[in-house]
mmCIF file of C-alpha atoms and ligand atoms in Angstrom:
data_model
loop_
_atom_site.group_PDB
_atom_site.id
_atom_site.type_symbol
_atom_site.label_atom_id
_atom_site.label_comp_id
_atom_site.label_asym_id
_atom_site.label_seq_id
_atom_site.Cartn_x
_atom_site.Cartn_y
_atom_site.Cartn_z
ATOM 1 C CA MET A 89 11.189 16.300 54.510
ATOM 2 C CA ARG A 90 11.017 19.051 51.999
ATOM 3 C CA ILE A 91 13.721 17.367 49.923
ATOM 4 C CA PHE A 92 11.818 14.083 50.153
ATOM 5 C CA LEU A 93 8.597 15.723 48.981
ATOM 6 C CA THR A 94 10.357 17.455 46.144
ATOM 7 C CA LEU A 95 11.980 14.216 45.045
ATOM 8 C CA ALA A 96 8.701 12.314 45.389
ATOM 9 C CA ALA A 97 6.904 14.954 43.378
ATOM 10 C CA PHE A 98 9.583 14.690 40.721
ATOM 11 C CA PHE A 99 9.355 10.909 40.479
ATOM 12 C CA PHE A 100 5.571 10.876 40.428
ATOM 13 C CA ALA A 101 5.447 13.651 37.902
ATOM 14 C CA ALA A 102 8.112 12.133 35.653
ATOM 15 C CA PRO A 103 5.928 9.542 33.925
ATOM 16 C CA ALA A 104 3.256 12.157 33.326
ATOM 17 C CA MET A 105 5.865 14.489 31.885
ATOM 18 C CA ALA A 106 7.214 11.740 29.686
ATOM 19 C CA GLU A 107 3.701 11.028 28.496
ATOM 20 C CA HIS A 108 3.201 14.677 27.771
ATOM 21 C CA HIS A 109 6.271 14.720 25.534
ATOM 22 C CA GLU A 110 5.230 11.617 23.620
ATOM 23 C CA ALA A 111 4.316 12.563 20.066
ATOM 24 C CA ALA A 112 0.599 12.344 19.304
ATOM 25 C CA PRO A 113 -0.144 9.660 16.688
ATOM 26 C CA VAL A 114 0.297 11.214 13.263
ATOM 27 C CA THR A 115 -2.317 10.537 10.586
ATOM 28 C CA PRO A 116 -0.551 9.130 7.517
ATOM 29 C CA VAL A 117 -1.911 11.697 5.058
ATOM 30 C CA THR A 118 -2.424 9.956 1.737
ATOM 31 C CA ILE A 119 -3.949 10.514 -1.686
ATOM 32 C CA VAL A 120 -4.867 7.793 -4.172
ATOM 33 C CA ILE A 121 -6.077 8.592 -7.700
ATOM 34 C CA HIS A 122 -7.264 6.801 -10.813
ATOM 35 C CA GLY A 123 -7.630 7.852 -14.432
ATOM 36 C CA GLY A 124 -9.884 5.003 -15.509
ATOM 37 C CA ALA A 125 -9.706 1.242 -15.974
ATOM 38 C CA GLY A 126 -10.027 -0.810 -19.153
ATOM 39 C CA ALA A 127 -8.269 -2.602 -21.968
ATOM 40 C CA LEU A 128 -4.856 -1.201 -21.143
ATOM 41 C CA ALA A 129 -2.020 -3.466 -22.158
ATOM 42 C CA PRO A 130 1.609 -2.523 -22.828
ATOM 43 C CA GLY A 131 1.919 -1.321 -26.421
ATOM 44 C CA ARG A 132 -1.489 0.340 -26.510
ATOM 45 C CA TYR A 133 0.159 3.745 -26.242
ATOM 46 C CA SER A 134 3.313 5.125 -27.807
ATOM 47 C CA PRO A 135 6.156 5.796 -25.314
ATOM 48 C CA GLU A 136 5.397 9.527 -25.599
ATOM 49 C CA GLU A 137 1.699 9.051 -24.895
ATOM 50 C CA GLU A 138 2.451 6.774 -21.976
ATOM 51 C CA ALA A 139 4.927 9.285 -20.558
ATOM 52 C CA ALA A 140 2.298 12.017 -20.852
ATOM 53 C CA PHE A 141 -0.225 9.900 -18.911
ATOM 54 C CA ARG A 142 2.315 9.168 -16.189
ATOM 55 C CA ALA A 143 3.364 12.820 -15.954
ATOM 56 C CA LYS A 144 -0.242 13.992 -15.624
ATOM 57 C CA LEU A 145 -0.999 11.388 -12.949
ATOM 58 C CA ASN A 146 2.108 12.532 -11.055
ATOM 59 C CA GLU A 147 1.000 16.129 -11.353
ATOM 60 C CA ALA A 148 -2.452 15.286 -9.996
ATOM 61 C CA LEU A 149 -0.929 13.342 -7.089
ATOM 62 C CA ASP A 150 1.420 16.231 -6.291
ATOM 63 C CA ALA A 151 -1.430 18.761 -6.396
ATOM 64 C CA GLY A 152 -3.576 16.703 -4.036
ATOM 65 C CA TYR A 153 -0.716 15.798 -1.710
ATOM 66 C CA ALA A 154 0.446 19.426 -1.450
ATOM 67 C CA VAL A 155 -2.960 20.272 0.019
ATOM 68 C CA LEU A 156 -2.695 17.464 2.575
ATOM 69 C CA GLU A 157 0.913 18.194 3.476
ATOM 70 C CA SER A 158 0.099 21.785 4.326
ATOM 71 C CA GLY A 159 -2.683 20.644 6.660
ATOM 72 C CA GLY A 160 -5.498 21.126 4.119
ATOM 73 C CA ALA A 161 -8.734 19.144 3.997
ATOM 74 C CA ALA A 162 -9.201 15.809 2.233
ATOM 75 C CA LEU A 163 -12.060 17.362 0.228
ATOM 76 C CA ASP A 164 -9.731 20.072 -1.094
ATOM 77 C CA ALA A 165 -7.092 17.492 -2.008
ATOM 78 C CA VAL A 166 -9.633 15.392 -3.898
ATOM 79 C CA GLU A 167 -10.929 18.442 -5.751
ATOM 80 C CA ALA A 168 -7.421 19.684 -6.639
ATOM 81 C CA ALA A 169 -6.368 16.317 -8.095
ATOM 82 C CA ILE A 170 -9.596 15.859 -10.049
ATOM 83 C CA VAL A 171 -9.639 19.389 -11.497
ATOM 84 C CA LEU A 172 -6.191 18.735 -12.940
ATOM 85 C CA MET A 173 -7.358 15.531 -14.596
ATOM 86 C CA GLU A 174 -10.614 17.112 -15.826
ATOM 87 C CA ASP A 175 -8.558 19.804 -17.553
ATOM 88 C CA ALA A 176 -6.240 17.230 -19.160
ATOM 89 C CA PRO A 177 -7.518 16.129 -22.605
ATOM 90 C CA MET A 178 -6.267 12.533 -22.257
ATOM 91 C CA PHE A 179 -8.822 11.478 -19.623
ATOM 92 C CA ASN A 180 -12.527 10.870 -20.113
ATOM 93 C CA ALA A 181 -13.589 13.699 -17.800
ATOM 94 C CA GLY A 182 -14.001 17.415 -18.423
ATOM 95 C CA LYS A 183 -12.001 18.282 -21.547
ATOM 96 C CA GLY A 184 -11.490 15.093 -23.545
ATOM 97 C CA ALA A 185 -14.760 13.430 -22.501
ATOM 98 C CA VAL A 186 -16.165 10.704 -24.743
ATOM 99 C CA PHE A 187 -19.094 11.384 -27.068
ATOM 100 C CA THR A 188 -22.681 10.263 -26.713
ATOM 101 C CA ARG A 189 -24.375 8.539 -29.618
ATOM 102 C CA LYS A 190 -25.570 11.964 -30.722
ATOM 103 C CA GLY A 191 -22.030 13.351 -30.748
ATOM 104 C CA LYS A 192 -22.309 15.357 -27.518
ATOM 105 C CA ASN A 193 -20.304 15.506 -24.307
ATOM 106 C CA GLU A 194 -22.422 14.939 -21.200
ATOM 107 C CA LEU A 195 -20.586 14.938 -17.897
ATOM 108 C CA ASP A 196 -21.296 13.332 -14.514
ATOM 109 C CA SER A 197 -19.522 13.876 -11.199
ATOM 110 C CA SER A 198 -19.837 13.426 -7.439
ATOM 111 C CA ILE A 199 -17.998 14.108 -4.206
ATOM 112 C CA MET A 200 -18.451 12.928 -0.603
ATOM 113 C CA ASP A 201 -17.163 14.056 2.785
ATOM 114 C CA GLY A 202 -16.331 11.120 5.071
ATOM 115 C CA ALA A 203 -16.575 13.244 8.219
ATOM 116 C CA THR A 204 -20.203 14.328 7.761
ATOM 117 C CA LEU A 205 -21.499 11.964 5.051
ATOM 118 C CA ASN A 206 -22.467 15.069 3.094
ATOM 119 C CA ALA A 207 -22.434 14.485 -0.636
ATOM 120 C CA GLY A 208 -23.013 16.343 -3.891
ATOM 121 C CA ALA A 209 -23.493 15.124 -7.456
ATOM 122 C CA VAL A 210 -24.326 16.337 -10.957
ATOM 123 C CA ALA A 211 -25.455 14.439 -14.036
ATOM 124 C CA GLY A 212 -25.554 15.204 -17.738
ATOM 125 C CA VAL A 213 -23.984 18.674 -17.680
ATOM 126 C CA THR A 214 -22.680 20.048 -20.968
ATOM 127 C CA ARG A 215 -21.296 23.501 -20.154
ATOM 128 C CA VAL A 216 -19.623 23.311 -16.750
ATOM 129 C CA LYS A 217 -15.847 23.349 -17.121
ATOM 130 C CA ASN A 218 -15.156 21.413 -13.914
ATOM 131 C CA PRO A 219 -18.072 19.181 -12.912
ATOM 132 C CA ILE A 220 -16.301 18.179 -9.658
ATOM 133 C CA LYS A 221 -16.482 21.818 -8.515
ATOM 134 C CA LEU A 222 -20.182 21.851 -9.283
ATOM 135 C CA ALA A 223 -20.707 18.607 -7.346
ATOM 136 C CA ARG A 224 -18.968 20.224 -4.395
ATOM 137 C CA ALA A 225 -21.112 23.353 -4.691
ATOM 138 C CA VAL A 226 -24.231 21.164 -4.683
ATOM 139 C CA MET A 227 -22.944 19.520 -1.488
ATOM 140 C CA GLU A 228 -22.049 22.759 0.268
ATOM 141 C CA LYS A 229 -24.485 25.317 -1.070
ATOM 142 C CA SER A 230 -27.752 23.485 -1.613
ATOM 143 C CA ASP A 231 -30.110 21.338 0.465
ATOM 144 C CA HIS A 232 -29.925 18.595 -2.132
ATOM 145 C CA VAL A 233 -27.534 15.847 -3.162
ATOM 146 C CA MET A 234 -27.950 15.689 -6.933
ATOM 147 C CA PHE A 235 -28.801 18.069 -9.763
ATOM 148 C CA ALA A 236 -29.154 17.056 -13.413
ATOM 149 C CA ARG A 237 -28.815 18.710 -16.808
ATOM 150 C CA ASP A 238 -30.351 22.217 -17.204
ATOM 151 C CA GLY A 239 -31.103 22.587 -13.510
ATOM 152 C CA ALA A 240 -27.500 21.698 -12.638
ATOM 153 C CA GLU A 241 -26.259 24.323 -15.088
ATOM 154 C CA LYS A 242 -28.608 26.948 -13.715
ATOM 155 C CA PHE A 243 -27.232 26.190 -10.247
ATOM 156 C CA ALA A 244 -23.683 26.450 -11.632
ATOM 157 C CA ARG A 245 -24.432 29.872 -13.099
ATOM 158 C CA GLU A 246 -26.018 31.086 -9.873
ATOM 159 C CA ASN A 247 -22.972 29.987 -7.922
ATOM 160 C CA GLY A 248 -20.414 31.607 -10.181
ATOM 161 C CA LEU A 249 -18.861 28.435 -11.591
ATOM 162 C CA GLU A 250 -16.991 28.673 -14.868
ATOM 163 C CA LEU A 251 -19.135 27.834 -17.879
ATOM 164 C CA VAL A 252 -17.721 27.019 -21.313
ATOM 165 C CA LYS A 253 -19.121 26.363 -24.760
ATOM 166 C CA PRO A 254 -19.960 22.667 -25.243
ATOM 167 C CA SER A 255 -17.261 22.566 -27.956
ATOM 168 C CA TYR A 256 -14.604 23.161 -25.243
ATOM 169 C CA PHE A 257 -14.816 19.469 -24.294
ATOM 170 C CA LYS A 258 -14.243 18.182 -27.842
ATOM 171 C CA THR A 259 -10.908 16.597 -28.724
ATOM 172 C CA GLU A 260 -9.858 15.152 -32.065
ATOM 173 C CA HIS A 261 -8.959 11.698 -30.740
ATOM 174 C CA ARG A 262 -12.369 11.236 -29.048
ATOM 175 C CA TRP A 263 -14.162 12.484 -32.146
ATOM 176 C CA LYS A 264 -12.309 9.949 -34.284
ATOM 177 C CA ALA A 265 -13.154 7.169 -31.825
ATOM 178 C CA TYR A 266 -16.797 8.226 -31.962
ATOM 179 C CA LYS A 267 -16.821 8.125 -35.773
ATOM 180 C CA ARG A 268 -15.222 4.675 -35.705
ATOM 181 C CA ALA A 269 -17.853 3.450 -33.255
ATOM 182 C CA LEU A 270 -20.674 4.783 -35.427
ATOM 183 C CA LYS A 271 -19.210 3.019 -38.455
ATOM 184 C CA ALA A 272 -18.707 -0.233 -36.556
ATOM 185 C CA GLU A 273 -22.259 -0.067 -35.309
ATOM 186 C CA LYS A 274 -23.595 0.279 -38.843
ATOM 187 C CA GLU A 275 -21.412 -2.487 -40.235
ATOM 188 C CA ASN A 276 -21.992 -4.989 -37.449
ATOM 189 C CA GLN A 277 -25.600 -4.124 -36.795
ATOM 190 C CA LYS A 278 -24.627 -4.170 -33.155
ATOM 191 C CA ASP A 279 -25.114 -1.520 -30.515
ATOM 192 C CA ALA A 280 -21.674 0.075 -30.258
ATOM 193 C CA ALA A 281 -22.408 1.066 -26.669
ATOM 194 C CA LEU A 282 -21.940 -2.610 -25.935
ATOM 195 C CA PHE A 283 -18.401 -2.841 -27.338
ATOM 196 C CA HIS A 284 -16.450 -2.940 -24.161
ATOM 197 C CA ASP A 285 -12.961 -3.387 -25.419
ATOM 198 C CA PHE A 286 -12.037 0.167 -24.641
ATOM 199 C CA LYS A 287 -10.693 2.015 -21.685
ATOM 200 C CA TYR A 288 -13.094 3.797 -19.424
ATOM 201 C CA GLY A 289 -10.991 6.859 -18.562
ATOM 202 C CA THR A 290 -13.088 8.263 -15.734
ATOM 203 C CA VAL A 291 -11.020 10.063 -13.089
ATOM 204 C CA GLY A 292 -11.238 9.855 -9.319
ATOM 205 C CA ALA A 293 -9.456 10.541 -6.060
ATOM 206 C CA VAL A 294 -9.662 9.513 -2.411
ATOM 207 C CA ALA A 295 -7.766 11.314 0.332
ATOM 208 C CA LEU A 296 -7.001 11.164 4.059
ATOM 209 C CA ASP A 297 -6.074 14.437 5.766
ATOM 210 C CA ALA A 298 -4.157 15.278 8.942
ATOM 211 C CA GLU A 299 -7.421 15.557 10.892
ATOM 212 C CA GLY A 300 -8.165 11.932 10.009
ATOM 213 C CA ASN A 301 -10.961 12.825 7.597
ATOM 214 C CA LEU A 302 -11.594 10.886 4.411
ATOM 215 C CA ALA A 303 -13.094 12.201 1.163
ATOM 216 C CA ALA A 304 -13.811 10.736 -2.273
ATOM 217 C CA GLY A 305 -14.663 12.209 -5.674
ATOM 218 C CA THR A 306 -15.206 10.993 -9.238
ATOM 219 C CA SER A 307 -15.742 12.707 -12.598
ATOM 220 C CA THR A 308 -16.509 11.353 -16.077
ATOM 221 C CA GLY A 309 -17.834 11.791 -19.574
ATOM 222 C CA GLY A 310 -19.533 8.415 -19.068
ATOM 223 C CA MET A 311 -19.493 5.551 -21.569
ATOM 224 C CA MET A 312 -18.822 6.175 -25.222
ATOM 225 C CA MET A 313 -21.975 6.042 -27.384
ATOM 226 C CA LYS A 314 -24.271 6.334 -24.366
ATOM 227 C CA ARG A 315 -27.714 7.509 -25.355
ATOM 228 C CA TYR A 316 -30.970 9.206 -24.301
ATOM 229 C CA GLY A 317 -29.732 10.923 -21.150
ATOM 230 C CA ARG A 318 -28.006 7.821 -19.807
ATOM 231 C CA VAL A 319 -26.492 8.391 -16.368
ATOM 232 C CA GLY A 320 -23.774 6.055 -15.102
ATOM 233 C CA ASP A 321 -22.444 5.170 -11.683
ATOM 234 C CA THR A 322 -20.117 8.153 -11.320
ATOM 235 C CA PRO A 323 -22.680 10.587 -9.848
ATOM 236 C CA ILE A 324 -24.456 7.881 -7.837
ATOM 237 C CA ILE A 325 -23.416 7.999 -4.187
ATOM 238 C CA GLY A 326 -22.691 4.454 -3.062
ATOM 239 C CA ALA A 327 -21.898 3.259 -6.603
ATOM 240 C CA GLY A 328 -19.267 5.583 -8.102
ATOM 241 C CA THR A 329 -18.282 7.424 -4.946
ATOM 242 C CA PHE A 330 -18.517 6.841 -1.203
ATOM 243 C CA ALA A 331 -16.680 8.099 1.902
ATOM 244 C CA ASP A 332 -17.214 7.485 5.594
ATOM 245 C CA ASN A 333 -14.575 8.088 8.266
ATOM 246 C CA LYS A 334 -15.844 4.924 9.997
ATOM 247 C CA SER A 335 -14.816 2.647 7.157
ATOM 248 C CA CYS A 336 -13.259 3.938 3.932
ATOM 249 C CA ALA A 337 -13.365 6.182 0.866
ATOM 250 C CA VAL A 338 -13.938 4.762 -2.631
ATOM 251 C CA SER A 339 -13.917 6.039 -6.210
ATOM 252 C CA SER A 340 -14.952 3.686 -9.041
ATOM 253 C CA THR A 341 -14.344 3.316 -12.761
ATOM 254 C CA GLY A 342 -15.786 0.732 -15.102
ATOM 255 C CA TRP A 343 -18.995 -0.495 -16.649
ATOM 256 C CA GLY A 344 -21.311 1.853 -14.786
ATOM 257 C CA GLU A 345 -24.547 -0.089 -15.036
ATOM 258 C CA TYR A 346 -22.998 -2.932 -13.026
ATOM 259 C CA PHE A 347 -21.435 -0.581 -10.507
ATOM 260 C CA ILE A 348 -24.896 0.858 -9.861
ATOM 261 C CA ARG A 349 -26.561 -2.534 -9.535
ATOM 262 C CA LEU A 350 -23.877 -3.767 -7.147
ATOM 263 C CA THR A 351 -23.606 -0.446 -5.221
ATOM 264 C CA ILE A 352 -19.915 -1.126 -5.391
ATOM 265 C CA ALA A 353 -18.474 1.771 -3.397
ATOM 266 C CA ARG A 354 -20.888 1.333 -0.501
ATOM 267 C CA ASP A 355 -20.532 -2.447 -0.512
ATOM 268 C CA ILE A 356 -16.773 -2.178 -0.072
ATOM 269 C CA CYS A 357 -17.138 0.226 2.866
ATOM 270 C CA ALA A 358 -19.907 -1.917 4.389
ATOM 271 C CA GLN A 359 -17.668 -4.989 4.283
ATOM 272 C CA VAL A 360 -14.925 -2.988 5.994
ATOM 273 C CA GLU A 361 -17.322 -1.619 8.624
ATOM 274 C CA TYR A 362 -19.453 -4.654 9.405
ATOM 275 C CA GLN A 363 -17.175 -7.561 8.587
ATOM 276 C CA GLY A 364 -13.906 -6.044 9.742
ATOM 277 C CA LYS A 365 -12.237 -6.684 6.380
ATOM 278 C CA THR A 366 -9.209 -4.725 5.226
ATOM 279 C CA VAL A 367 -9.835 -2.401 2.274
ATOM 280 C CA GLU A 368 -7.860 -4.808 0.121
ATOM 281 C CA GLU A 369 -9.993 -7.822 1.100
ATOM 282 C CA ALA A 370 -13.251 -5.926 0.605
ATOM 283 C CA ALA A 371 -12.206 -4.506 -2.795
ATOM 284 C CA ASP A 372 -11.009 -7.938 -3.853
ATOM 285 C CA ASP A 373 -14.357 -9.542 -2.998
ATOM 286 C CA VAL A 374 -16.405 -6.902 -4.803
ATOM 287 C CA ILE A 375 -14.272 -6.583 -7.944
ATOM 288 C CA HIS A 376 -12.872 -10.087 -8.427
ATOM 289 C CA HIS A 377 -15.992 -11.931 -7.345
ATOM 290 C CA ARG A 378 -19.233 -9.944 -7.436
ATOM 291 C CA LEU A 379 -18.425 -7.766 -10.473
ATOM 292 C CA GLN A 380 -16.470 -10.500 -12.219
ATOM 293 C CA ASP A 381 -19.276 -13.039 -11.719
ATOM 294 C CA MET A 382 -21.692 -10.727 -13.502
ATOM 295 C CA GLY A 383 -19.348 -10.565 -16.496
ATOM 296 C CA ALA A 384 -18.453 -6.904 -16.047
ATOM 297 C CA ASP A 385 -15.186 -5.086 -15.539
ATOM 298 C CA GLY A 386 -13.641 -2.038 -13.920
ATOM 299 C CA GLY A 387 -11.780 -1.001 -10.814
ATOM 300 C CA VAL A 388 -11.740 0.986 -7.598
ATOM 301 C CA ILE A 389 -9.374 2.949 -5.436
ATOM 302 C CA VAL A 390 -10.002 2.583 -1.714
ATOM 303 C CA LEU A 391 -8.467 4.327 1.303
ATOM 304 C CA ALA A 392 -8.903 3.564 5.021
ATOM 305 C CA PRO A 393 -8.585 5.921 8.018
ATOM 306 C CA ASP A 394 -5.251 4.275 8.921
ATOM 307 C CA GLY A 395 -3.775 5.099 5.500
ATOM 308 C CA SER A 396 -3.981 1.553 4.122
ATOM 309 C CA TYR A 397 -5.257 1.523 0.552
ATOM 310 C CA ALA A 398 -6.201 -0.680 -2.394
ATOM 311 C CA MET A 399 -6.115 -0.102 -6.156
ATOM 312 C CA THR A 400 -8.077 -3.096 -7.435
ATOM 313 C CA PHE A 401 -9.322 -3.887 -10.943
ATOM 314 C CA ASN A 402 -10.322 -6.872 -13.063
ATOM 315 C CA SER A 403 -9.746 -5.132 -16.395
ATOM 316 C CA LYS A 404 -6.333 -5.392 -18.045
ATOM 317 C CA GLY A 405 -5.150 -2.149 -16.519
ATOM 318 C CA MET A 406 -6.073 0.979 -14.604
ATOM 319 C CA PHE A 407 -4.363 4.361 -14.597
ATOM 320 C CA ARG A 408 -3.576 4.789 -10.923
ATOM 321 C CA GLY A 409 -1.299 6.391 -8.377
ATOM 322 C CA VAL A 410 -0.708 6.860 -4.677
ATOM 323 C CA LYS A 411 1.301 9.327 -2.649
ATOM 324 C CA ASN A 412 2.028 9.410 1.076
ATOM 325 C CA ALA A 413 5.070 10.276 3.201
ATOM 326 C CA GLU A 414 6.831 7.068 2.142
ATOM 327 C CA GLU A 415 6.004 6.466 -1.477
ATOM 328 C CA GLN A 416 4.796 7.900 -4.759
ATOM 329 C CA ILE A 417 3.653 5.213 -7.173
ATOM 330 C CA ILE A 418 2.232 5.534 -10.672
ATOM 331 C CA ALA A 419 1.051 2.483 -12.588
ATOM 332 C CA ILE A 420 -1.048 1.642 -15.643
ATOM 333 C CA TYR A 421 -0.890 -2.070 -16.419
ATOM 334 C CA GLY A 422 -1.624 -5.116 -14.285
ATOM 335 C CA GLU A 423 1.061 -6.312 -11.855
ATOM 336 C CA GLU A 424 3.007 -3.103 -12.256
ATOM 337 C CA GLU A 425 3.461 -1.924 -8.661
HETATM 338 N N1 LIG B 644 -18.067 4.338 -14.882
HETATM 339 C C1 LIG B 644 -18.240 5.269 -15.956
HETATM 340 C C2 LIG B 644 -19.650 5.195 -16.474
HETATM 341 O O1 LIG B 644 -20.193 4.123 -16.567
HETATM 342 C C3 LIG B 644 -17.302 5.018 -17.096
HETATM 343 C C4 LIG B 644 -15.836 5.029 -16.713
HETATM 344 O O2 LIG B 644 -15.462 4.538 -15.647
HETATM 345 O O3 LIG B 644 -15.033 5.519 -17.514
HETATM 346 O O4 LIG B 644 -20.207 6.214 -16.811
#
């Protein structure tokens, strides 16, 4: 009898034991980044310049992925990748930002936590070295979502963020582009802010961490020749940035006015949440139909809680990259992946 009971206990317990040893589902930690969309066709950059872009995108992917791989939070991964691109002079964010019509650099940024729907944003800052860090401080250390201009800088100072002279952001190639735009404006009697045959250059990242949390962040110098305190989509939650663990995380780049009017980031996540679309289908609808139909251009990176992602744009190209356990991809032009 005792043997029977022991055997019975063993057989009944066996499936439970087997279950116990089954590996828990592993979240496919992933980071996706962009360095701006726009008129990017092969030949636009010299091989050296192109290699430098690709190397910097790889570096940003590695920095973000290292955070995720060691069990760090999606928010930290997003911040790490964006800080690297803000510090790189080739992107239109942080150092290397484009100039306003008055020859200034005015920076916008935002970040969002998909687990809590907390968000932080800053607009029109001129002295904060890494606007993405300030956006995060707004999210975590204030009761508000967005600070602008002087108030944002006061908050940065109070929270110990690194401040720099406005001249820190200036680069020769952006200054030359600004001078060219001024000249073209005079000659053509046309508002140079409306010349859209350039690349946007905003930077952004979306990440999924081992806990299954999503985060998104975006940072920019805005559109070249912008004027009178213009604020684009980048610091607008739901336009330039959105993250919700229930649907997806999005970071945008493109003609900001249209991204605001179409609430692009939120629309993509809403289509995923309410219509059951994949991130690819939702991004395709919003970029290739809604944005396209209004005659505007740009792109998005989108990441879902299951690790599926989209890098969708209707401009000629978009600096972009993705890294997960299986792949590390960097691409610039259309049809490259
Ligand atoms: N979306 C940005 C803006 O309108 C520009 C960019 O993507 O580079 O400010």
